[in-house]
GROMACS .gro file of C-alpha atoms in nm:
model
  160
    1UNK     CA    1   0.887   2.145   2.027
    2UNK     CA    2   1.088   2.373   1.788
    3UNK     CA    3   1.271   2.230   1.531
    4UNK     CA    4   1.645   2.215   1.592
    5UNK     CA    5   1.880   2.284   1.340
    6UNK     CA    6   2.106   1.958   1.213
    7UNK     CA    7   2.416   1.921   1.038
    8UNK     CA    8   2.320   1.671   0.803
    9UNK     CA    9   2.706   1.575   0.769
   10UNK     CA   10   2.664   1.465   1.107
   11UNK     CA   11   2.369   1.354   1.279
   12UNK     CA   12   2.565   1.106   1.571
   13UNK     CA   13   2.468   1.344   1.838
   14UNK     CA   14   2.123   1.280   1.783
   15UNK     CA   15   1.908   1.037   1.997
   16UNK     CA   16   1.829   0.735   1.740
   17UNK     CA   17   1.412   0.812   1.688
   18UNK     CA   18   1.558   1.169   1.554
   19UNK     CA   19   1.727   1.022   1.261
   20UNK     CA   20   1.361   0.978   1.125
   21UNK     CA   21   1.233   1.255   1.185
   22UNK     CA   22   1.557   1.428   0.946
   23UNK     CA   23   1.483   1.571   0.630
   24UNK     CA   24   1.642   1.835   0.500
   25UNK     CA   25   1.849   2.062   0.728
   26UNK     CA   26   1.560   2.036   0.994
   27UNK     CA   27   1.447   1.767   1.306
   28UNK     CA   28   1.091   1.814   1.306
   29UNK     CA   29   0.892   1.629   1.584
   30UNK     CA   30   0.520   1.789   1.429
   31UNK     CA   31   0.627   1.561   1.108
   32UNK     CA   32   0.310   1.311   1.106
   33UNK     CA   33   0.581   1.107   0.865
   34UNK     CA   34   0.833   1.072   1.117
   35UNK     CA   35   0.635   0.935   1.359
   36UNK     CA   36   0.475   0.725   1.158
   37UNK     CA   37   0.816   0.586   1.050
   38UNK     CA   38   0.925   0.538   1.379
   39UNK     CA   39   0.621   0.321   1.487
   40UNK     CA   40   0.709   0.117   1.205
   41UNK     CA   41   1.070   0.055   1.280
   42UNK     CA   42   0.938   0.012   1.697
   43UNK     CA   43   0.670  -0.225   1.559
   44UNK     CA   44   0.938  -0.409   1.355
   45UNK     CA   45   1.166  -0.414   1.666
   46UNK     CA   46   0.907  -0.562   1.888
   47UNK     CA   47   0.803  -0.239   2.080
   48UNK     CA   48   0.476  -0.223   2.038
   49UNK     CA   49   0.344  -0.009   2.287
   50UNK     CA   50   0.629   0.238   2.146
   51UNK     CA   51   0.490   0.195   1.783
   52UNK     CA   52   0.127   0.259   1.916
   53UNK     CA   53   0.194   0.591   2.093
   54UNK     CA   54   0.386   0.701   1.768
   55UNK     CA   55   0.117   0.567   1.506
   56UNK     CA   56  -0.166   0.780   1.756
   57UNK     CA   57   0.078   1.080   1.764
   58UNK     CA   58   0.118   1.053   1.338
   59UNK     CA   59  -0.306   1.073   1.347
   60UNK     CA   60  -0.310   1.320   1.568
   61UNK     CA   61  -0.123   1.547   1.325
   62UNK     CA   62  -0.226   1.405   0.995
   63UNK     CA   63  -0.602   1.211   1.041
   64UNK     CA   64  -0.675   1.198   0.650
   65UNK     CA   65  -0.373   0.909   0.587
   66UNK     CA   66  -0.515   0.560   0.543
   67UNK     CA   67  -0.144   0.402   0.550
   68UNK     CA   68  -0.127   0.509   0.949
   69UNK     CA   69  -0.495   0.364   1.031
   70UNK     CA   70  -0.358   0.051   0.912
   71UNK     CA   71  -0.064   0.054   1.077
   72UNK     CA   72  -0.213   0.092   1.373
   73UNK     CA   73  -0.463  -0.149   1.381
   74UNK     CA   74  -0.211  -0.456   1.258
   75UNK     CA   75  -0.021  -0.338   1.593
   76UNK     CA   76  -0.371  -0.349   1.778
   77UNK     CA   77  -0.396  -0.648   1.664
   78UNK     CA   78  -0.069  -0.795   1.764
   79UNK     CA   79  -0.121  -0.630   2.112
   80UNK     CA   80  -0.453  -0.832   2.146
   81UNK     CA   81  -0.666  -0.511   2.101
   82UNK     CA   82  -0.906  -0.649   1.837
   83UNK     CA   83  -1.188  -0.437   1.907
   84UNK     CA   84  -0.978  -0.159   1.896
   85UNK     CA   85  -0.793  -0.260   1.571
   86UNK     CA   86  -1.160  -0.293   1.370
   87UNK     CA   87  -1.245   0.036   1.489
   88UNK     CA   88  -0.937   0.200   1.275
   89UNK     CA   89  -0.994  -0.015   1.029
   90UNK     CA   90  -1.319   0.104   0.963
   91UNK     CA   91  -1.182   0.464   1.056
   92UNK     CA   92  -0.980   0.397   0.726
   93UNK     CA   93  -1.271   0.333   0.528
   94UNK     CA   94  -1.377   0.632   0.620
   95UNK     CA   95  -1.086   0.848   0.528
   96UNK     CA   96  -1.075   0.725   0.208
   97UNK     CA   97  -1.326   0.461   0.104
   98UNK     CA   98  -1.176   0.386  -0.242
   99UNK     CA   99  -0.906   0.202  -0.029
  100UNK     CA  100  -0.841  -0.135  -0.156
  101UNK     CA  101  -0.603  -0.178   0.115
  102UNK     CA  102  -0.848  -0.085   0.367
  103UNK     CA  103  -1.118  -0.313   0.254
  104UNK     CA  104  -0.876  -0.560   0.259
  105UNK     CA  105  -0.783  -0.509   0.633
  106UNK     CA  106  -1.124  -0.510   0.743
  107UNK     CA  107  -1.220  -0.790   0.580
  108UNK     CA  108  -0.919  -0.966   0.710
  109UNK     CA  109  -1.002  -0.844   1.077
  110UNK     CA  110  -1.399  -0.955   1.012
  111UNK     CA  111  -1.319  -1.317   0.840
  112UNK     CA  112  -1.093  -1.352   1.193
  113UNK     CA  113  -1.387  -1.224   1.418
  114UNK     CA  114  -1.625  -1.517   1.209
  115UNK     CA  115  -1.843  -1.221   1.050
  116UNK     CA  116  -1.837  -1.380   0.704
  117UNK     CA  117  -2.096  -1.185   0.564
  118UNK     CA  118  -1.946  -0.886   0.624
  119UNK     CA  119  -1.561  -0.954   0.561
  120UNK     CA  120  -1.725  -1.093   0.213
  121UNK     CA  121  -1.851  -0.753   0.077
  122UNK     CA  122  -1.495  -0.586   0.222
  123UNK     CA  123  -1.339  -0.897   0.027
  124UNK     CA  124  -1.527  -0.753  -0.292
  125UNK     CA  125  -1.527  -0.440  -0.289
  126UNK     CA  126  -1.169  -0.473  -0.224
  127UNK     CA  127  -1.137  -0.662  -0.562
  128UNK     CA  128  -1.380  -0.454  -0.724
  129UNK     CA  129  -1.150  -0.155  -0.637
  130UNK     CA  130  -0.809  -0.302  -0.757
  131UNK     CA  131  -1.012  -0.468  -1.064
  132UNK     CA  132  -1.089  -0.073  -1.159
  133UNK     CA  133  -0.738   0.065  -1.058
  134UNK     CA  134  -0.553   0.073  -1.370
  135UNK     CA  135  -0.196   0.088  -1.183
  136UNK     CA  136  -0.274  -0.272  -1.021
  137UNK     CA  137  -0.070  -0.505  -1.211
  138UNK     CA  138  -0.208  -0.789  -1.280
  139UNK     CA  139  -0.070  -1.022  -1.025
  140UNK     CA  140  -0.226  -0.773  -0.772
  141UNK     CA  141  -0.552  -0.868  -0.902
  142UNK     CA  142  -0.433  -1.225  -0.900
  143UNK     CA  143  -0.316  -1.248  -0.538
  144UNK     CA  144  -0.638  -1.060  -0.407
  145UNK     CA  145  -0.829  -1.319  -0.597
  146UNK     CA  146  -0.658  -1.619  -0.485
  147UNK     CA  147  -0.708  -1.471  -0.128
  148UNK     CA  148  -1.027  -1.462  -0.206
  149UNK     CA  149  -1.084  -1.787  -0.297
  150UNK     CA  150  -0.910  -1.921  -0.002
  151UNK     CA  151  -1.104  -1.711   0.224
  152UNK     CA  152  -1.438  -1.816   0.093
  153UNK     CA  153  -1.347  -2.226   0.100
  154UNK     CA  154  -1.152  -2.194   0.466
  155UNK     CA  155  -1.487  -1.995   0.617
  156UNK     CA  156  -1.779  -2.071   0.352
  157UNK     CA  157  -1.783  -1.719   0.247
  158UNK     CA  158  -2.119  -1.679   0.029
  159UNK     CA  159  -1.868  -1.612  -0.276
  160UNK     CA  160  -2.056  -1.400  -0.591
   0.00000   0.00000   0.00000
């Protein structure tokens, strides 16, 4: 719908999913940020169905954000929809497939559907990736190791 102005002084009136959607002197509902705000604060509450329909409604308006893909499939996954939770991960890879963070979900998802070949290239290439990111501090690099590591001994990854 049409954004409605708000008195940022005082936004009580407002039914509580609005308050996310408030920036500025505007409640925008076509805000891809809102709603991807409020699935995380309905995922956090337990709603997950609720945090679903707002994660699909954030893609809808903004497809090219990895954060929302991944979002989305952790909730999939919680919901018991692993198929469907892969299939965004890889969706993120897609979108942006310098995405550390996206490598690491799939692998995650793969290592937990016993594709260990598979979630062990994700598992490198998501090193490789944070290795090469010069913002990564170095206990990043560190904790995606040791994850590593762990991985590879709990499943028998073929570790390089």
């Amino acid at each position: 719908g049409k954004p409605q102005r708000v008195d940022p002084q005082n936004w009580s009136y407002l039914p509580a999913e609005h308050y996310l959607f408030a920036f500025g002197k505007y409640v925008d509902p076509r805000y891809a940020k809102g709603y991807f705000n409020l699935g995380r604060v309905l995922a956090w509450r337990g709603d997950l169905e609720g945090a679903t329909e707002n994660f699909r409604k954030a893609l809808h308006l903004k497809s090219d954000q990895v954060e929302i893909y991944l979002a989305l499939g952790a909730v999939l996954i919680r919901q018991g929809r692993l198929t469907e939770a892969g299939e965004r991960f890889k969706e993120a890879i897609r979108v942006k497939p310098d995405s550390a963070d996206a490598h690491t979900a799939l692998a995650r998802w793969l290592a937990g559907q016993n594709e260990k070949e598979q979630a062990a290239k994700h598992y490198e290439e998501a090193l490789r990736l944070i290795r090469a990111q010069a913002q990564h501090p170095a206990s990043r690099v560190s904790a995606a190791e040791d994850e590593f590591s762990g991985a590879a001994k709990a499943t028998n990854f073929p570790v390089k």
